mmCIF file of C-alpha atoms in Angstrom:
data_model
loop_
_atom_site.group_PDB
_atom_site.id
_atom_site.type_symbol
_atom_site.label_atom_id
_atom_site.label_comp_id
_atom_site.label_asym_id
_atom_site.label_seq_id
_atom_site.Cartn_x
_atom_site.Cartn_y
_atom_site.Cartn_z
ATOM 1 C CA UNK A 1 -31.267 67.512 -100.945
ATOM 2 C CA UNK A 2 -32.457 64.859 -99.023
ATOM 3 C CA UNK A 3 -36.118 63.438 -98.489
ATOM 4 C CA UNK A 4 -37.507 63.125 -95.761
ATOM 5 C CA UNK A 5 -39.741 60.246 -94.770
ATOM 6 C CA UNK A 6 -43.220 60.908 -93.456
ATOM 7 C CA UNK A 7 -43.905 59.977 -89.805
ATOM 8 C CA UNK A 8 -45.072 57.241 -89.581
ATOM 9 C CA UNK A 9 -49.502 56.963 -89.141
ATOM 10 C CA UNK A 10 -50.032 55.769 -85.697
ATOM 11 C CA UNK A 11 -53.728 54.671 -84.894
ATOM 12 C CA UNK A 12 -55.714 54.096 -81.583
ATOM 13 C CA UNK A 13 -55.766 50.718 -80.079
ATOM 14 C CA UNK A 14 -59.335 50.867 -78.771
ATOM 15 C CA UNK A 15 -61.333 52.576 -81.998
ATOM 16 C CA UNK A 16 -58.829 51.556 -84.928
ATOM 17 C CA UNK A 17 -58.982 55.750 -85.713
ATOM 18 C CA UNK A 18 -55.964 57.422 -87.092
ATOM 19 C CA UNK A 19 -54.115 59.589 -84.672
ATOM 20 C CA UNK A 20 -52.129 62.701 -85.909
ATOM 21 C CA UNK A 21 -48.881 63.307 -85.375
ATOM 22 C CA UNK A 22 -47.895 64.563 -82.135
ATOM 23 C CA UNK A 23 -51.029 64.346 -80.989
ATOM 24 C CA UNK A 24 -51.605 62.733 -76.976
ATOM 25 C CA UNK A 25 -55.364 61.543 -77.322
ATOM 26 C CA UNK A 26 -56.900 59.955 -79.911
ATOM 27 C CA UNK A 27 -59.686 62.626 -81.734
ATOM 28 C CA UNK A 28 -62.153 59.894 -82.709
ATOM 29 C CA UNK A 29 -62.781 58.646 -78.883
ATOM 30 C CA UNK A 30 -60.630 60.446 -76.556
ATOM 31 C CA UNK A 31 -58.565 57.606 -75.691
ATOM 32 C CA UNK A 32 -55.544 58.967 -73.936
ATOM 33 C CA UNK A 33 -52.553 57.838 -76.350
ATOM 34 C CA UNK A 34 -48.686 56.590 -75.208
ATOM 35 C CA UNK A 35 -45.923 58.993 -75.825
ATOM 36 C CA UNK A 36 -43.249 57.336 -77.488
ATOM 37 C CA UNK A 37 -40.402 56.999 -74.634
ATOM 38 C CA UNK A 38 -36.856 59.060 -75.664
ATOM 39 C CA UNK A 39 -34.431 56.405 -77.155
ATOM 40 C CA UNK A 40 -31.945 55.355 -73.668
ATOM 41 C CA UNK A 41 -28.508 56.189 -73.800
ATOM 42 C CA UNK A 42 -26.193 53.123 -74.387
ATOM 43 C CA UNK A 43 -25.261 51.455 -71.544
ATOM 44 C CA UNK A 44 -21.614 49.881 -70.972
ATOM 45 C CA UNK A 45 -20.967 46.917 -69.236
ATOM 46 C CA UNK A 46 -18.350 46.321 -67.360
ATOM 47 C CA UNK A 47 -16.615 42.772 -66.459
ATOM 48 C CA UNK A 48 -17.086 41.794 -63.108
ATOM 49 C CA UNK A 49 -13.878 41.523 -60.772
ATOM 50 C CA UNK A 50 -12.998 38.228 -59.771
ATOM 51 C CA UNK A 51 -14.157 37.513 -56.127
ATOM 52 C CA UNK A 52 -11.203 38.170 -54.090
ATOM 53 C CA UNK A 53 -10.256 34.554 -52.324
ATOM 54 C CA UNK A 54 -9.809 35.076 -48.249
ATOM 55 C CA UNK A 55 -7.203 32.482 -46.618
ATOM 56 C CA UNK A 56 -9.012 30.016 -44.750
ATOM 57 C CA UNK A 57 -8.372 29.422 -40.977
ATOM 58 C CA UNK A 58 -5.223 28.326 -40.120
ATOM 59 C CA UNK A 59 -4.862 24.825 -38.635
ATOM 60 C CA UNK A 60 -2.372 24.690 -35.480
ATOM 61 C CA UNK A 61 -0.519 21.382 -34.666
ATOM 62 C CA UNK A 62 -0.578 20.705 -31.216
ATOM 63 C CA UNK A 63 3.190 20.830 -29.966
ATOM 64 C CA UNK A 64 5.064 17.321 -29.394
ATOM 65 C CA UNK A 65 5.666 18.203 -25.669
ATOM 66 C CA UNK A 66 2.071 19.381 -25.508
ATOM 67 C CA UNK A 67 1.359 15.730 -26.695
ATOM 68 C CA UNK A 68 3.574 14.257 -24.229
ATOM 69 C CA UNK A 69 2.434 15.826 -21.254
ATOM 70 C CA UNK A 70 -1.099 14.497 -22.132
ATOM 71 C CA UNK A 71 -0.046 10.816 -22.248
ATOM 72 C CA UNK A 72 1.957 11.646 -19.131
ATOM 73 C CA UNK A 73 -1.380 13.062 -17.290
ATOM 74 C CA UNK A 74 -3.565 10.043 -18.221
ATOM 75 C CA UNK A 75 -0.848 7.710 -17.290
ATOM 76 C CA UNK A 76 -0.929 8.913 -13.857
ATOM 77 C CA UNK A 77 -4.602 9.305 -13.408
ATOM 78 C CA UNK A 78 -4.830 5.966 -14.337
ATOM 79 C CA UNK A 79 -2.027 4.551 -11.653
ATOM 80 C CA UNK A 80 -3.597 6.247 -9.264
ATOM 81 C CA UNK A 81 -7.349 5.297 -9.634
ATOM 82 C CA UNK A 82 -4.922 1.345 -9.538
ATOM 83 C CA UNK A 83 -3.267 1.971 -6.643
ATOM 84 C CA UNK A 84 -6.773 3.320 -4.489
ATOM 85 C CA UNK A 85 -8.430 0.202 -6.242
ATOM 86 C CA UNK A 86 -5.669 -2.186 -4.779
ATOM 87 C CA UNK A 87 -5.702 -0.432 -1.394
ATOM 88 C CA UNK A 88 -9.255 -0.521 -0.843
ATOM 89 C CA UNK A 89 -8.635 -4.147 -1.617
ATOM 90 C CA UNK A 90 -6.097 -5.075 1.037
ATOM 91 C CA UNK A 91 -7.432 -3.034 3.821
ATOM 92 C CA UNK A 92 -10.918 -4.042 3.219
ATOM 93 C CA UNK A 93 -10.082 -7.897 4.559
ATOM 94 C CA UNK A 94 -8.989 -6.741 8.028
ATOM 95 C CA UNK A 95 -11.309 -4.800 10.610
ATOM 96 C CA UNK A 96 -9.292 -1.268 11.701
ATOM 97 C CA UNK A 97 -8.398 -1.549 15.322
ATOM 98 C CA UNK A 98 -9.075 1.853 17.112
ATOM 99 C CA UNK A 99 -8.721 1.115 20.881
ATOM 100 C CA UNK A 100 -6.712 -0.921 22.566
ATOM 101 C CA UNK A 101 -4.947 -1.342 20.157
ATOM 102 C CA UNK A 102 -1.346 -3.077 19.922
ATOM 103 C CA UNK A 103 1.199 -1.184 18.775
ATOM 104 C CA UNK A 104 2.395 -0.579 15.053
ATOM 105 C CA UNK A 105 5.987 0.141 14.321
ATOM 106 C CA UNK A 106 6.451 2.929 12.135
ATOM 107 C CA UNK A 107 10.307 2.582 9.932
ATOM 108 C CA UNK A 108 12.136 -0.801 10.565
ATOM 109 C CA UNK A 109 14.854 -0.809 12.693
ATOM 110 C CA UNK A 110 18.070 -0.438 11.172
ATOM 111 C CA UNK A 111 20.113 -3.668 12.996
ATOM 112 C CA UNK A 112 18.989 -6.639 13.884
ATOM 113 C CA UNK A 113 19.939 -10.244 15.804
ATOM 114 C CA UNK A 114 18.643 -13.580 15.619
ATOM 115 C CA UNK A 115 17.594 -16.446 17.808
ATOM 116 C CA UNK A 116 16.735 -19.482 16.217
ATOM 117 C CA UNK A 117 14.981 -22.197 18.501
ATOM 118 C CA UNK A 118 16.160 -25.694 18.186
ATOM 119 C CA UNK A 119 13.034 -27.344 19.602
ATOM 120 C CA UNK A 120 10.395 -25.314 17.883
ATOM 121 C CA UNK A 121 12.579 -24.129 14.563
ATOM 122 C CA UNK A 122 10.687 -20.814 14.833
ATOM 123 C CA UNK A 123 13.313 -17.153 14.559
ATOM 124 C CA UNK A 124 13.156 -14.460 16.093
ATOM 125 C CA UNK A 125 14.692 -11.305 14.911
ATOM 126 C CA UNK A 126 15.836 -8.065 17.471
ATOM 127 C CA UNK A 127 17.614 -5.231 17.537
ATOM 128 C CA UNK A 128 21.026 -5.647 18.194
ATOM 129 C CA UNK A 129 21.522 -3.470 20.726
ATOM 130 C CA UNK A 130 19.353 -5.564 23.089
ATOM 131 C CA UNK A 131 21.296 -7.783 25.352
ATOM 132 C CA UNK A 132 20.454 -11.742 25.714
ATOM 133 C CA UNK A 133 19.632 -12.583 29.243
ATOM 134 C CA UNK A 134 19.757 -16.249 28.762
ATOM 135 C CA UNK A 135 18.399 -18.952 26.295
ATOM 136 C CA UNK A 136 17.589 -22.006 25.420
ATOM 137 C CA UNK A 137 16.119 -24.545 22.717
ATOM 138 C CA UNK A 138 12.712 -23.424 23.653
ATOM 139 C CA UNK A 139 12.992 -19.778 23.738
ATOM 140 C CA UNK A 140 15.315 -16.315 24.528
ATOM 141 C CA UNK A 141 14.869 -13.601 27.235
ATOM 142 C CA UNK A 142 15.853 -9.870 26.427
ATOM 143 C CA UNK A 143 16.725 -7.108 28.160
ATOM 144 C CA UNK A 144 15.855 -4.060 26.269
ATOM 145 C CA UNK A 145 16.957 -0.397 26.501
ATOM 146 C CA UNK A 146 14.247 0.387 29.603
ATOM 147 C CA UNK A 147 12.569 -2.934 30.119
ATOM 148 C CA UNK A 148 12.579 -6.711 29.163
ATOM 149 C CA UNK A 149 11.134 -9.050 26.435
ATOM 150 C CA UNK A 150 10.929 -12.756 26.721
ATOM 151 C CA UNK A 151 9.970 -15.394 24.028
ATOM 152 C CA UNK A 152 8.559 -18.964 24.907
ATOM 153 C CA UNK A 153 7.607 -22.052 22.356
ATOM 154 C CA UNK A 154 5.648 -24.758 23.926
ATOM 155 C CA UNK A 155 3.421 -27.572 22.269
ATOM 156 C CA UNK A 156 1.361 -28.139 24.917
ATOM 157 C CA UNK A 157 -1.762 -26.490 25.676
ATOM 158 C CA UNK A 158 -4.182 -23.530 23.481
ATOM 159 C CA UNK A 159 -3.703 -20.171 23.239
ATOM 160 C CA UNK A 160 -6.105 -18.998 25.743
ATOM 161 C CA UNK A 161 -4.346 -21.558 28.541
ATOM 162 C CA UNK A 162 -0.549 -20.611 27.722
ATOM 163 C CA UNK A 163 -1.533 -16.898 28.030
ATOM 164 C CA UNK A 164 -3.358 -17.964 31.542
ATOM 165 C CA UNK A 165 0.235 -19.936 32.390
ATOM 166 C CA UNK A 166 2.114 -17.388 31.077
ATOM 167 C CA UNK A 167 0.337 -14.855 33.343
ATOM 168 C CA UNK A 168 0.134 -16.887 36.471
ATOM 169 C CA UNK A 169 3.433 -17.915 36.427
ATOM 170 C CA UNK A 170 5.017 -14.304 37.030
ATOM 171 C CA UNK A 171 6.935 -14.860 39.928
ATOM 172 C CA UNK A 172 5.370 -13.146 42.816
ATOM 173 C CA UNK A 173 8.391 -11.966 44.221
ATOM 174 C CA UNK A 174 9.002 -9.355 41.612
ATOM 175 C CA UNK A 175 5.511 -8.739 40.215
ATOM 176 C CA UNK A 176 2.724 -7.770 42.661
ATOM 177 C CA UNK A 177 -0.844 -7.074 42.364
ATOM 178 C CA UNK A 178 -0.975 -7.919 38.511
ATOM 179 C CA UNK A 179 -4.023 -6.007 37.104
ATOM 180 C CA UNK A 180 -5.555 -6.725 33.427
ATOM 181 C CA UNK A 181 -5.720 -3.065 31.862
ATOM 182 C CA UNK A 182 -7.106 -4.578 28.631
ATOM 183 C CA UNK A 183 -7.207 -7.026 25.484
ATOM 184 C CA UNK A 184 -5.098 -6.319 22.974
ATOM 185 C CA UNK A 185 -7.096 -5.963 19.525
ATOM 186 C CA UNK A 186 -4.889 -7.074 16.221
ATOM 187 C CA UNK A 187 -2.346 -9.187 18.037
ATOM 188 C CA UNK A 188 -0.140 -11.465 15.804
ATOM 189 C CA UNK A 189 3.226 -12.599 16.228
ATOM 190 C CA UNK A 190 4.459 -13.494 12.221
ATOM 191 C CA UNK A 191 2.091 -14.375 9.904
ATOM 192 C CA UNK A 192 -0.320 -16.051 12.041
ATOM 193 C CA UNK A 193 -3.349 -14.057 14.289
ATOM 194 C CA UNK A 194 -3.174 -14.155 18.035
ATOM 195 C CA UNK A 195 -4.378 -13.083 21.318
ATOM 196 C CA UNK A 196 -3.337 -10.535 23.400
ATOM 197 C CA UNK A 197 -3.802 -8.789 27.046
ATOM 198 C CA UNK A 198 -1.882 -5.677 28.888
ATOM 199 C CA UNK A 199 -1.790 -5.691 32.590
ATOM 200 C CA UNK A 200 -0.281 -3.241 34.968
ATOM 201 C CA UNK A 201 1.500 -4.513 37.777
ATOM 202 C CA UNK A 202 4.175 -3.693 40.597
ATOM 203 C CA UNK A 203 7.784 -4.045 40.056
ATOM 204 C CA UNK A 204 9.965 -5.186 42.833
ATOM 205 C CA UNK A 205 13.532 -4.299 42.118
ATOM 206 C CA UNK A 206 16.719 -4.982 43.499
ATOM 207 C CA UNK A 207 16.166 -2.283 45.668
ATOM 208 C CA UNK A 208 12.943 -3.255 47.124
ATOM 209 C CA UNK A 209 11.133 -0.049 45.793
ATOM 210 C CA UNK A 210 7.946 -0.802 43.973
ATOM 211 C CA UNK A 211 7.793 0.419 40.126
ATOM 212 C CA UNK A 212 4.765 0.580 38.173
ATOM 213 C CA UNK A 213 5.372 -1.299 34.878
ATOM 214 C CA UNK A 214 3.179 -2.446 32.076
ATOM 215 C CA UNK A 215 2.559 -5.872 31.022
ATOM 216 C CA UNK A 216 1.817 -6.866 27.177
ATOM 217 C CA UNK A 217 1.688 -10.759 26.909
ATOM 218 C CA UNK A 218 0.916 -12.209 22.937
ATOM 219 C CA UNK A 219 0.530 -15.566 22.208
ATOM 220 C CA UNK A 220 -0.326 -17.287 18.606
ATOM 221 C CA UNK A 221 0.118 -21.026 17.289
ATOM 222 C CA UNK A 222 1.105 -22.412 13.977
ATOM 223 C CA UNK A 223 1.421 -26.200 13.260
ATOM 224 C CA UNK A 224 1.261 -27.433 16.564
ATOM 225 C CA UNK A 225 3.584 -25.151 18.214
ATOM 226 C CA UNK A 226 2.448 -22.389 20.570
ATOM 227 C CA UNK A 227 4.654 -19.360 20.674
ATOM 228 C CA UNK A 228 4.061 -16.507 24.109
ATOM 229 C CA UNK A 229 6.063 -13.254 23.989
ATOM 230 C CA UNK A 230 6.423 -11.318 27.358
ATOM 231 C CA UNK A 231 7.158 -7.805 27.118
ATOM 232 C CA UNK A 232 7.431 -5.565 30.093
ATOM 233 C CA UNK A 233 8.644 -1.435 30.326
ATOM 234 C CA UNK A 234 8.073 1.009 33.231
ATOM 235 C CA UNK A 235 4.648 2.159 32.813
ATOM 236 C CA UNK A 236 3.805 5.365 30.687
ATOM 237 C CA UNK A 237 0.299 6.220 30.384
ATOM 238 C CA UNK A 238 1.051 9.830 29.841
ATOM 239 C CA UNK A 239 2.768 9.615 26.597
ATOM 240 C CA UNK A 240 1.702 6.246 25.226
ATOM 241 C CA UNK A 241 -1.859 4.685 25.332
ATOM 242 C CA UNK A 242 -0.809 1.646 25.743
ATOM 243 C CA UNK A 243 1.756 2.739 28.615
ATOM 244 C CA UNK A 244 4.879 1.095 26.742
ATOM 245 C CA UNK A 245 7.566 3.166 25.592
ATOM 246 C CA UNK A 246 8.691 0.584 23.889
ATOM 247 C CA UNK A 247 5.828 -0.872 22.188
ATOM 248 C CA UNK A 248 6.948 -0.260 18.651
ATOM 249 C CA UNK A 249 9.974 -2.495 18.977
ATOM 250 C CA UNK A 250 7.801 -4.838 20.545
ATOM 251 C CA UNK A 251 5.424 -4.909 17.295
ATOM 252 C CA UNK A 252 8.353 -4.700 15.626
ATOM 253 C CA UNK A 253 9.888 -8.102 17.039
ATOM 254 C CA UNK A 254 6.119 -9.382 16.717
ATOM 255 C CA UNK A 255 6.285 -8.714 12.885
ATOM 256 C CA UNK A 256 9.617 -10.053 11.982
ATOM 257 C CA UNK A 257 8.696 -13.168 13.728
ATOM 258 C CA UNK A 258 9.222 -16.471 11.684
ATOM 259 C CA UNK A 259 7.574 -19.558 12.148
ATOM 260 C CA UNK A 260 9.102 -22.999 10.847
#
């Protein structure tokens, strides 16, 4: 038979009495006294499960012809912010003409001639399907498709006084009541700046019947040499505001001009 232990003699904690067994206040002072707490079930642990690693963001390579077309963009931005830079450049040296203006050729024209003056060593190139009226060593008259074009070199006199001559000079026989319309703005013949005038005037032909026509006389020197250019057409002030059909292959022959 086993023995039993006796409980064990709890007292109070405020008077020091001896508290029966079982008992929930102390009988010396009243004190209310702890119940001993029921012994807690075991408690199992279990390990923890490992943290589950998530894939990090995928990193995308930008395609090679994704690169490419990049490099090509820039590149072109940057040739064109060039080529506005060098325009702005070359067109800010020169005032733009806007009236009375002489005219511009548009596309070159596709055959050409030359004259070549002895006297003055200046060329002048044409197109080849105008005709040579006569020449000389000093210069070369034209007939062109509708009208006429005739180039002088002198080394006597200015500007101002060979375009005076040059005007004067028209023989009154064929050119009657000669008119200035107005002063050509941007007139050049080659390289070098000039002076220009149109004037309207009457034609007398073979015929004797009076044609309006329009006058465009340029003149420009370079080292000494004066050069005037003469260019007449049957007047046009409907379709052209300078009333020359013709005027671009007038420009034209102005631009190709070549001094010694």
């Amino acid at each position: 038979m086993a023995i039993q232990s006796p409980p064990a003699v709890r007292y109070c904690g405020r008077c020091g009495a001896p508290i029966a067994p079982g008992a929930t206040f102390c009988g010396h002072c009243g004190t209310p006294v702890a119940v001993q707490a029921p012994v807690a079930p075991p408690q199992y642990y279990y390990p923890q499960a490992p943290q589950q690693a998530y894939p990090t963001a995928r990193q995308f390579k930008l395609a090679p012809v994704m690169i490419a077309g990049g490099l090509v963009a820039i590149l072109l931005v940057i040739a064109l912010v060039v080529t506005a830079f060098a325009v702005a450049q070359s067109s800010g040296t020169h005032a733009t003409c806007r009236t009375n203006c002489a005219p511009k050729f548009v596309t070159p024209l596709p055959e050409q001639a030359t004259y070549k003056s002895t006297a003055f060593k200046y060329q002048v190139n044409y197109p080849s399907a105008w005709t040579v009226s006569s020449q000389d060593a000093n210069g070369i008259s034209l007939g062109t498709k509708i009208g006429s074009v005739q180039v002088v070199g002198t080394s006597a006199g200015s500007a101002d006084q060979v375009l005076q001559s040059t005007v004067n000079n028209l023989p009154s026989t064929k050119f009657q009541d000669v008119t200035l319309v107005s002063n050509l703005k941007g007139a050049h013949i080659g390289d070098q700046d000039g002076i220009g005038s149109i004037y309207s005037a009457n034609f007398i032909g073979a015929s004797q019947s009076a044609t309006k026509v329009r006058i465009a006389v340029i003149v420009a020197s370079h080292n000494g040499v004066t050069v005037a250019i003469v260019a007449i057409d049957p007047a046009d002030t409907k379709n052209y505001p300078s009333g020359m059909p013709e005027g671009q292959e007038f420009d034209y022959l102005c631009t190709e001009f070549v001094w010694a």
